[in-house]
Short mmCIF file of C-alpha atoms in Angstrom, two decimals:
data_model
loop_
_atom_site.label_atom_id
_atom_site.label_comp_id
_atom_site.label_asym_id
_atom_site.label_seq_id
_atom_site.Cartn_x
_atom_site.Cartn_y
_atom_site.Cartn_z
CA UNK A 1 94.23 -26.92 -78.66
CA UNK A 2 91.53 -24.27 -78.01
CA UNK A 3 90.88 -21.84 -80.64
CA UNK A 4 91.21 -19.05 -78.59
CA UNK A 5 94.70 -20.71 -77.85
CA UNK A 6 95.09 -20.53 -81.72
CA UNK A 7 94.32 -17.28 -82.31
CA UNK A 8 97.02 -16.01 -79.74
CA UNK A 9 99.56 -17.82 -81.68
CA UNK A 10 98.03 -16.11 -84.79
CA UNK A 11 98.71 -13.14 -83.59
CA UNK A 12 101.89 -13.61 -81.76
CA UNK A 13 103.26 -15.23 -85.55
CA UNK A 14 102.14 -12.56 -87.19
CA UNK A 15 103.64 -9.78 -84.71
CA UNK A 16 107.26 -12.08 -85.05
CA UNK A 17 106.98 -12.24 -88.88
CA UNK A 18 106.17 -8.28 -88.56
CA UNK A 19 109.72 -7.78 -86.49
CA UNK A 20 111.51 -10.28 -88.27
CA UNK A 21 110.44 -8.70 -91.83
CA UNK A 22 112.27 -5.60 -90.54
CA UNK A 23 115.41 -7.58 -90.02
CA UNK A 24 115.13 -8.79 -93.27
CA UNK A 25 114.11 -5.16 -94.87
CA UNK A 26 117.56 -4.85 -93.12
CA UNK A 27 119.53 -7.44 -95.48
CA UNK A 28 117.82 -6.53 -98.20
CA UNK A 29 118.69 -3.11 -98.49
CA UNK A 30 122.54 -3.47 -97.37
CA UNK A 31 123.23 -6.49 -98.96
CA UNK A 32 119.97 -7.26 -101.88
CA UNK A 33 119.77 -3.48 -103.20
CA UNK A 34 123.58 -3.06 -104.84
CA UNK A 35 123.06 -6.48 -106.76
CA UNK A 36 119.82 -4.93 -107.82
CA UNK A 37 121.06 -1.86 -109.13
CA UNK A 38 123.94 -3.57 -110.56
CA UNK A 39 121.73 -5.77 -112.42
CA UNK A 40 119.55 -2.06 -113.65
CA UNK A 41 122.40 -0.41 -114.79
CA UNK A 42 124.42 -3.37 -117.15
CA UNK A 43 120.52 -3.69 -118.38
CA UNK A 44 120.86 -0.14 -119.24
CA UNK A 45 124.04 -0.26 -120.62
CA UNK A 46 123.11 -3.10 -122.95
CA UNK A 47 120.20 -0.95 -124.03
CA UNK A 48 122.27 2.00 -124.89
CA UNK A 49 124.65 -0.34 -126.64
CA UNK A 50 121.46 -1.77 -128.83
CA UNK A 51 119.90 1.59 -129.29
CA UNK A 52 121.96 3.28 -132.30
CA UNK A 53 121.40 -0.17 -134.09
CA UNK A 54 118.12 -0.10 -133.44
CA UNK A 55 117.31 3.63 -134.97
CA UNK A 56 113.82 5.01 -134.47
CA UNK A 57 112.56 1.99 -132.79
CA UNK A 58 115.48 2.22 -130.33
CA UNK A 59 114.17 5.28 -128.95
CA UNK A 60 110.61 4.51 -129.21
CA UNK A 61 111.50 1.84 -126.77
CA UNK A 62 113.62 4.05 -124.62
CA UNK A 63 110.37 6.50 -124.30
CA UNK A 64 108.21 3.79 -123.69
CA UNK A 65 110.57 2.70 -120.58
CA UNK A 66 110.39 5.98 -119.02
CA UNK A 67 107.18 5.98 -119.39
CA UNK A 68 106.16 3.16 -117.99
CA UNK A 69 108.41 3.84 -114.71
CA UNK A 70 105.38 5.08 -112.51
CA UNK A 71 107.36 4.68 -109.13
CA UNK A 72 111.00 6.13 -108.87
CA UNK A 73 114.05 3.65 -108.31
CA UNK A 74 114.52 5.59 -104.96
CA UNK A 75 110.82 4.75 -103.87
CA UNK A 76 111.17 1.00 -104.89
CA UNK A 77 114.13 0.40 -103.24
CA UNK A 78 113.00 1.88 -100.09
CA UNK A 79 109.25 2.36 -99.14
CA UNK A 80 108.03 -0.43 -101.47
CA UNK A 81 111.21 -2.52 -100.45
CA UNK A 82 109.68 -2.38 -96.71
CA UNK A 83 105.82 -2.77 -97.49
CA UNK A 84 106.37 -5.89 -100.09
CA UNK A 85 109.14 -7.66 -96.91
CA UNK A 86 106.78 -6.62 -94.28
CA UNK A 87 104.14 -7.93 -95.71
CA UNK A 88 105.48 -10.75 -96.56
CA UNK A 89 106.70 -11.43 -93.09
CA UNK A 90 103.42 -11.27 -91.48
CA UNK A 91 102.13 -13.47 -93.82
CA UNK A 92 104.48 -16.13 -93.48
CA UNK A 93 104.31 -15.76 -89.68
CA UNK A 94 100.37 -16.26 -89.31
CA UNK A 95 101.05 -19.12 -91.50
CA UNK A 96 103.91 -20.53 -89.90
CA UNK A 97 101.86 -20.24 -86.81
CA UNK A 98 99.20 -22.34 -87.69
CA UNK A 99 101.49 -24.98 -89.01
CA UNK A 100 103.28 -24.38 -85.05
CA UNK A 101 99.93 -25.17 -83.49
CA UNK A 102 99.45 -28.20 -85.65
CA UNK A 103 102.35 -29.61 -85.03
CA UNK A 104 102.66 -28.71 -81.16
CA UNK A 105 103.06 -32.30 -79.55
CA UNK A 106 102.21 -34.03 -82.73
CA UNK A 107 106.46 -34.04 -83.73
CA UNK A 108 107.74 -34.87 -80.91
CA UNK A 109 107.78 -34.36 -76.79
CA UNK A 110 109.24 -30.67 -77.80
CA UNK A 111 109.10 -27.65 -76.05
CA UNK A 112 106.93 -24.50 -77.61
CA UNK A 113 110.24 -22.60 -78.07
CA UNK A 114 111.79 -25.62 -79.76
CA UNK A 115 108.82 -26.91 -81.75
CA UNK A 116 108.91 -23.08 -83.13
CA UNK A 117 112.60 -23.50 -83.99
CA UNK A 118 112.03 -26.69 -85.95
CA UNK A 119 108.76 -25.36 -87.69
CA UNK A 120 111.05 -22.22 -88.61
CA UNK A 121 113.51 -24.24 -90.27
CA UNK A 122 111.51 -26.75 -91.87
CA UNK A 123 109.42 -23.98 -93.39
CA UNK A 124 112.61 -22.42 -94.56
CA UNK A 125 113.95 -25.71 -95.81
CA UNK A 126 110.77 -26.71 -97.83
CA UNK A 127 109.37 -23.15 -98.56
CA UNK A 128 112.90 -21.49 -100.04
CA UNK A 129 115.97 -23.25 -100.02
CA UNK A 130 115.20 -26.62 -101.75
CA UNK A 131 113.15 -24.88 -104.80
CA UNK A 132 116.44 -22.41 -104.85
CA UNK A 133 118.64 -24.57 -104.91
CA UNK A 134 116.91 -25.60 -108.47
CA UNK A 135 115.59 -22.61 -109.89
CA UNK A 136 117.61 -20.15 -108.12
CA UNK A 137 116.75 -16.24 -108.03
CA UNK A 138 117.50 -13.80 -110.56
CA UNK A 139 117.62 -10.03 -110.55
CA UNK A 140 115.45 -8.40 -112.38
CA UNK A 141 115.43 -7.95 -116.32
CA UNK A 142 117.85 -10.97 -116.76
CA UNK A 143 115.57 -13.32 -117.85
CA UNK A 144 113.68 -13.63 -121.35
CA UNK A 145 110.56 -12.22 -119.88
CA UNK A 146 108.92 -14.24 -122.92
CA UNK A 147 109.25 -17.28 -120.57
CA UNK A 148 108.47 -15.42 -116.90
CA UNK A 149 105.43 -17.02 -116.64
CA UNK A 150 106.88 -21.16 -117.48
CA UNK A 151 109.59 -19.77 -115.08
CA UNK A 152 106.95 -18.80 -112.04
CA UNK A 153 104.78 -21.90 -112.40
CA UNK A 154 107.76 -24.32 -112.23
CA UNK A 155 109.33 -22.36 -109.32
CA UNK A 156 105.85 -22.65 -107.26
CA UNK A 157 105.44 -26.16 -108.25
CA UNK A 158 108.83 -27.27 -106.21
CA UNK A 159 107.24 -25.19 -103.85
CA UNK A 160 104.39 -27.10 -103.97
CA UNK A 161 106.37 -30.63 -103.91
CA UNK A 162 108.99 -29.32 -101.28
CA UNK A 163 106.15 -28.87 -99.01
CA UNK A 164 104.53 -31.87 -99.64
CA UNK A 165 107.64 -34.30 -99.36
CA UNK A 166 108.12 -32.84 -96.01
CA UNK A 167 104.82 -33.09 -94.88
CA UNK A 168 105.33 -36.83 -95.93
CA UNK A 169 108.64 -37.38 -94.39
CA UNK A 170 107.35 -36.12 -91.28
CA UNK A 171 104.43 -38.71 -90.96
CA UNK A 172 107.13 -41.30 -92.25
CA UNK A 173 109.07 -40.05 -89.21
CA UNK A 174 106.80 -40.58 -86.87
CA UNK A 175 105.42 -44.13 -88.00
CA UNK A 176 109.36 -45.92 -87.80
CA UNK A 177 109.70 -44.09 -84.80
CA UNK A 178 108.27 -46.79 -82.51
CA UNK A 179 110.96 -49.34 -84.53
CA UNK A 180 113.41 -47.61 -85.08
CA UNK A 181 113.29 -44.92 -82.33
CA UNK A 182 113.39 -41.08 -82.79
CA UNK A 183 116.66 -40.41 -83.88
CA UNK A 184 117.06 -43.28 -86.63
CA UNK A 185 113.67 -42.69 -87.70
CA UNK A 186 114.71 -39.25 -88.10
CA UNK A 187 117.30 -39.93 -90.38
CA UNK A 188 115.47 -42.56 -92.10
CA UNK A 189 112.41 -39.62 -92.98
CA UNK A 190 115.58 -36.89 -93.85
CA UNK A 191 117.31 -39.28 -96.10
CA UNK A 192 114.25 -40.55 -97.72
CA UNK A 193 112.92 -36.53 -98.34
CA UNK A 194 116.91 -35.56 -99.75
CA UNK A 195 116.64 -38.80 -102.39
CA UNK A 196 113.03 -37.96 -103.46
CA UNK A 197 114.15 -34.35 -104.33
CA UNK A 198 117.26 -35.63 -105.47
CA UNK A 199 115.11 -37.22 -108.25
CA UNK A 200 112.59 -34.61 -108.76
CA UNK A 201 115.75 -32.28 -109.50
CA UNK A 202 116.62 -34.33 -111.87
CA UNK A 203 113.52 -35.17 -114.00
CA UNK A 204 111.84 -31.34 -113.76
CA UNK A 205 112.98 -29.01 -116.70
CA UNK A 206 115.79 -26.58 -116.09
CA UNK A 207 115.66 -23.00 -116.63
CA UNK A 208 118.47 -22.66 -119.21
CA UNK A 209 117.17 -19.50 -120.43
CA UNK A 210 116.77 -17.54 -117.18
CA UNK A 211 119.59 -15.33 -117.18
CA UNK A 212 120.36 -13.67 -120.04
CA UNK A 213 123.94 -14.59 -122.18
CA UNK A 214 126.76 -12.18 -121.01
CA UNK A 215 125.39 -11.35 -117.27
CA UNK A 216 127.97 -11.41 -115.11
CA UNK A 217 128.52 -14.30 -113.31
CA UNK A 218 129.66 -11.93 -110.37
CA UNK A 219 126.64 -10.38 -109.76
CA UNK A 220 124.56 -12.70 -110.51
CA UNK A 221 125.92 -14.48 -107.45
CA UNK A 222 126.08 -11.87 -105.29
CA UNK A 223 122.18 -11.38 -105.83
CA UNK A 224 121.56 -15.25 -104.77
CA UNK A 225 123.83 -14.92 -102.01
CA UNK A 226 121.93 -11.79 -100.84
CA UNK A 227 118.26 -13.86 -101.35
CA UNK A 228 119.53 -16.79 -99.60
CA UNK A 229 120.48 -14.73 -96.24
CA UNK A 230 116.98 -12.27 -96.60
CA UNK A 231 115.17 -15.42 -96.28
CA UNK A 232 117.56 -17.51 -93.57
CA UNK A 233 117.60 -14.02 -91.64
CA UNK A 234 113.89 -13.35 -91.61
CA UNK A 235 113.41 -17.49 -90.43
CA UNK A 236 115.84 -17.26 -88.13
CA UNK A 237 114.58 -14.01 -86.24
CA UNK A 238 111.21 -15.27 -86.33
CA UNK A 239 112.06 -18.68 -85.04
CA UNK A 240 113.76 -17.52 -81.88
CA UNK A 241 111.01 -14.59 -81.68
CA UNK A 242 108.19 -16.66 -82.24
CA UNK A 243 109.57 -19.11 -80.12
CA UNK A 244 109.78 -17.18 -76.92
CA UNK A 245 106.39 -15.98 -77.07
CA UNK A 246 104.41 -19.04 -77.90
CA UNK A 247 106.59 -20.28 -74.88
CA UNK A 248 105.48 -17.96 -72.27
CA UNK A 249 101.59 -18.54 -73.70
CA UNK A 250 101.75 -21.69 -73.74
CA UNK A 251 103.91 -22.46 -70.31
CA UNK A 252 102.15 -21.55 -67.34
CA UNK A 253 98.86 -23.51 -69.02
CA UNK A 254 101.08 -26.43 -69.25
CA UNK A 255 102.18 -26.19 -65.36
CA UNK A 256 98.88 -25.42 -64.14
CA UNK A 257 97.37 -28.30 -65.79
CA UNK A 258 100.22 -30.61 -64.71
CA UNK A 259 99.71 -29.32 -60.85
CA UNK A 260 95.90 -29.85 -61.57
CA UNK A 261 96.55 -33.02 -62.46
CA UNK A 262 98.93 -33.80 -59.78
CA UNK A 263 96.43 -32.42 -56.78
CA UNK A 264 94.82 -35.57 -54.91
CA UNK A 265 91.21 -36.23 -55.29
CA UNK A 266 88.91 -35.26 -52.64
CA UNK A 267 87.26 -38.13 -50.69
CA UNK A 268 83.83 -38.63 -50.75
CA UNK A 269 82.23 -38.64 -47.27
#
C-alpha cells in the first residue's frame, strides 16, 4: 500500500474517531454522568459522616478539597467531558487506521468496509472489553487511591497481553487456514485466544481493594454498564463510519487496476 494511500486512511480514521467520539460524548453524558455524580455525592456523604469524628482535621481536609477543585463539576462534566472523549476518539481512530491498512488483504479476501468492521471489533475486543471484564471500571473516589497506581499498571498490562494474544491468534489463524480452511481455523485461533485469557485471568492478581466497602452495588453497576456501551458505541460508529470511507478510497483503485489488468496487451508489430 502506498503511503500516500496510508495517509488518507490516517486521516479518514481520525475524522471517524472525531464523529464517533461525539456519539460517545453522547452516552457518556446521558447515561456515564448520573453514575458519576452518584458516586460524588455518597463520597460526600461519607465525608460529612467522618467529619465530626474527625474534629479539626476533618475540616482541614474539607478546606483542602475545595481547594484543590480548580475546575467546577459543571465544567468537568461537560467541556472537559467532550475534549478528554474527543480526543480520545481521534486517537484511537488514526490508530485503528493504521492497524486497517496493515491488515487490508493480509486477514482475509475482505472488503475495505468489512476489514474496517472486523478491525473495529477486534480493537474493541482486545483494547476494552477483555481487560474489563477483569479489572472492571470504577467511578471515581471508590478506590483506595493508596493503590491507584498497582491498579493502572495491571489494567494496562491486560491491555498489553489482550493485544498481543490477538495479534497471535490472528497469525495462528491464518497458518491452519490452508488445513483446516477459514472458518475452522477461525475457531481454532478464537478458542485458543478465549483459553489463554481464560488462564491469564486466573493467575494475574485481583483488585480486591478497588471499590471501597459499603459502595453500592447499584451504582457501581450502573457506572460499568454505562463504560461498557461509551466504548461499544464509539467502536461501533467508527466501524461503520470508517468503513464506508476507506471503501470509497480504496474502491475505484481496486476496479481500475482490475480493468488494467484485464485490458489485452498490445501486439508488437
Amino acid at each position: 500500500m502506498h503511503a500516500s494511500t496510508v495517509r488518507n486512511l490516517l486521516v479518514r480514521g481520525m475524522l471517524a474517531g472525531l464523529i464517533a467520539g461525539l456519539f460517545a460524548f453522547g452516552v457518556a453524558y446521558a447515561i456515564g454522568e448520573p453514575s458519576v455524580d452518584g458516586s460524588i455525592a455518597v463520597e460526600e456523604a461519607q465525608a460529612a459522616h467522618e467529619a465530626p469524628h474527625a474534629g479539626h482535621g476533618g475540616a482541614a481536609h474539607e478546606e483542602a478539597a475545595e481547594e484543590e477543585e480548580v475546575v467546577s463539576r459543571s465544567v468537568q462534566s461537560t467541556a472537559g467531558l467532550a475534549t478528554g472523549v474527543l480526543v480520545y476518539g481521534v486517537a484511537l481512530g488514526g490508530i485503528a487506521s493504521l492497524a486497517f491498512s496493515f491488515a487490508l488483504g493480509r486477514v482475509g479476501r475482505f472488503s475495505p468496509r468489512a476489514t474496517a468492521a472486523l478491525t473495529a471489533a477486534g480493537a474493541f475486543t482486545t483494547v476494552y472489553l477483555v481487560p474489563f471484564l477483569k479489572y472492571p471500571a470504577t467511578p471515581p473516589a471508590v478506590g483506595n487511591p493508596d493503590t491507584i497506581s498497582k491498579r493502572t499498571t495491571l489494567f494496562f498490562l491486560m491491555i498489553l497481553l489482550s493485544v498481543l494474544l490477538g495479534i497471535a491468534a490472528i497469525i495462528i489463524g491464518r497458518r491452519l487456514a490452508p488445513r483446516l480452511g477459514n472458518w475452522n481455523a477461525t475457531l481454532a485461533a478464537g478458542a485458543g485466544f478465549i483459553a489463554v485469557v481464560a488462564v491469564a485471568f486466573v493467575f494475574l492478581p485481583a483488585n480486591d481493594d478497588a471499590v471501597k466497602a459499603g459502595f453500592p452495588a447499584a451504582l457501581l453497576w450502573e457506572f460499568r454498564v454505562a463504560s461498557l456501551a461509551i466504548q461499544a458505541v464509539l467502536w461501533a460508529v467508527f466501524g461503520i463510519l470508517f468503513g464506508a470511507l476507506a471503501q470509497r478510497l480504496l474502491a475505484p483503485r481496486a476496479a481500475d487496476a482490475k480493468t488494467e489488468a484485464e485490458q489485452p496487451t498490445p501486439a508488437v508489430a
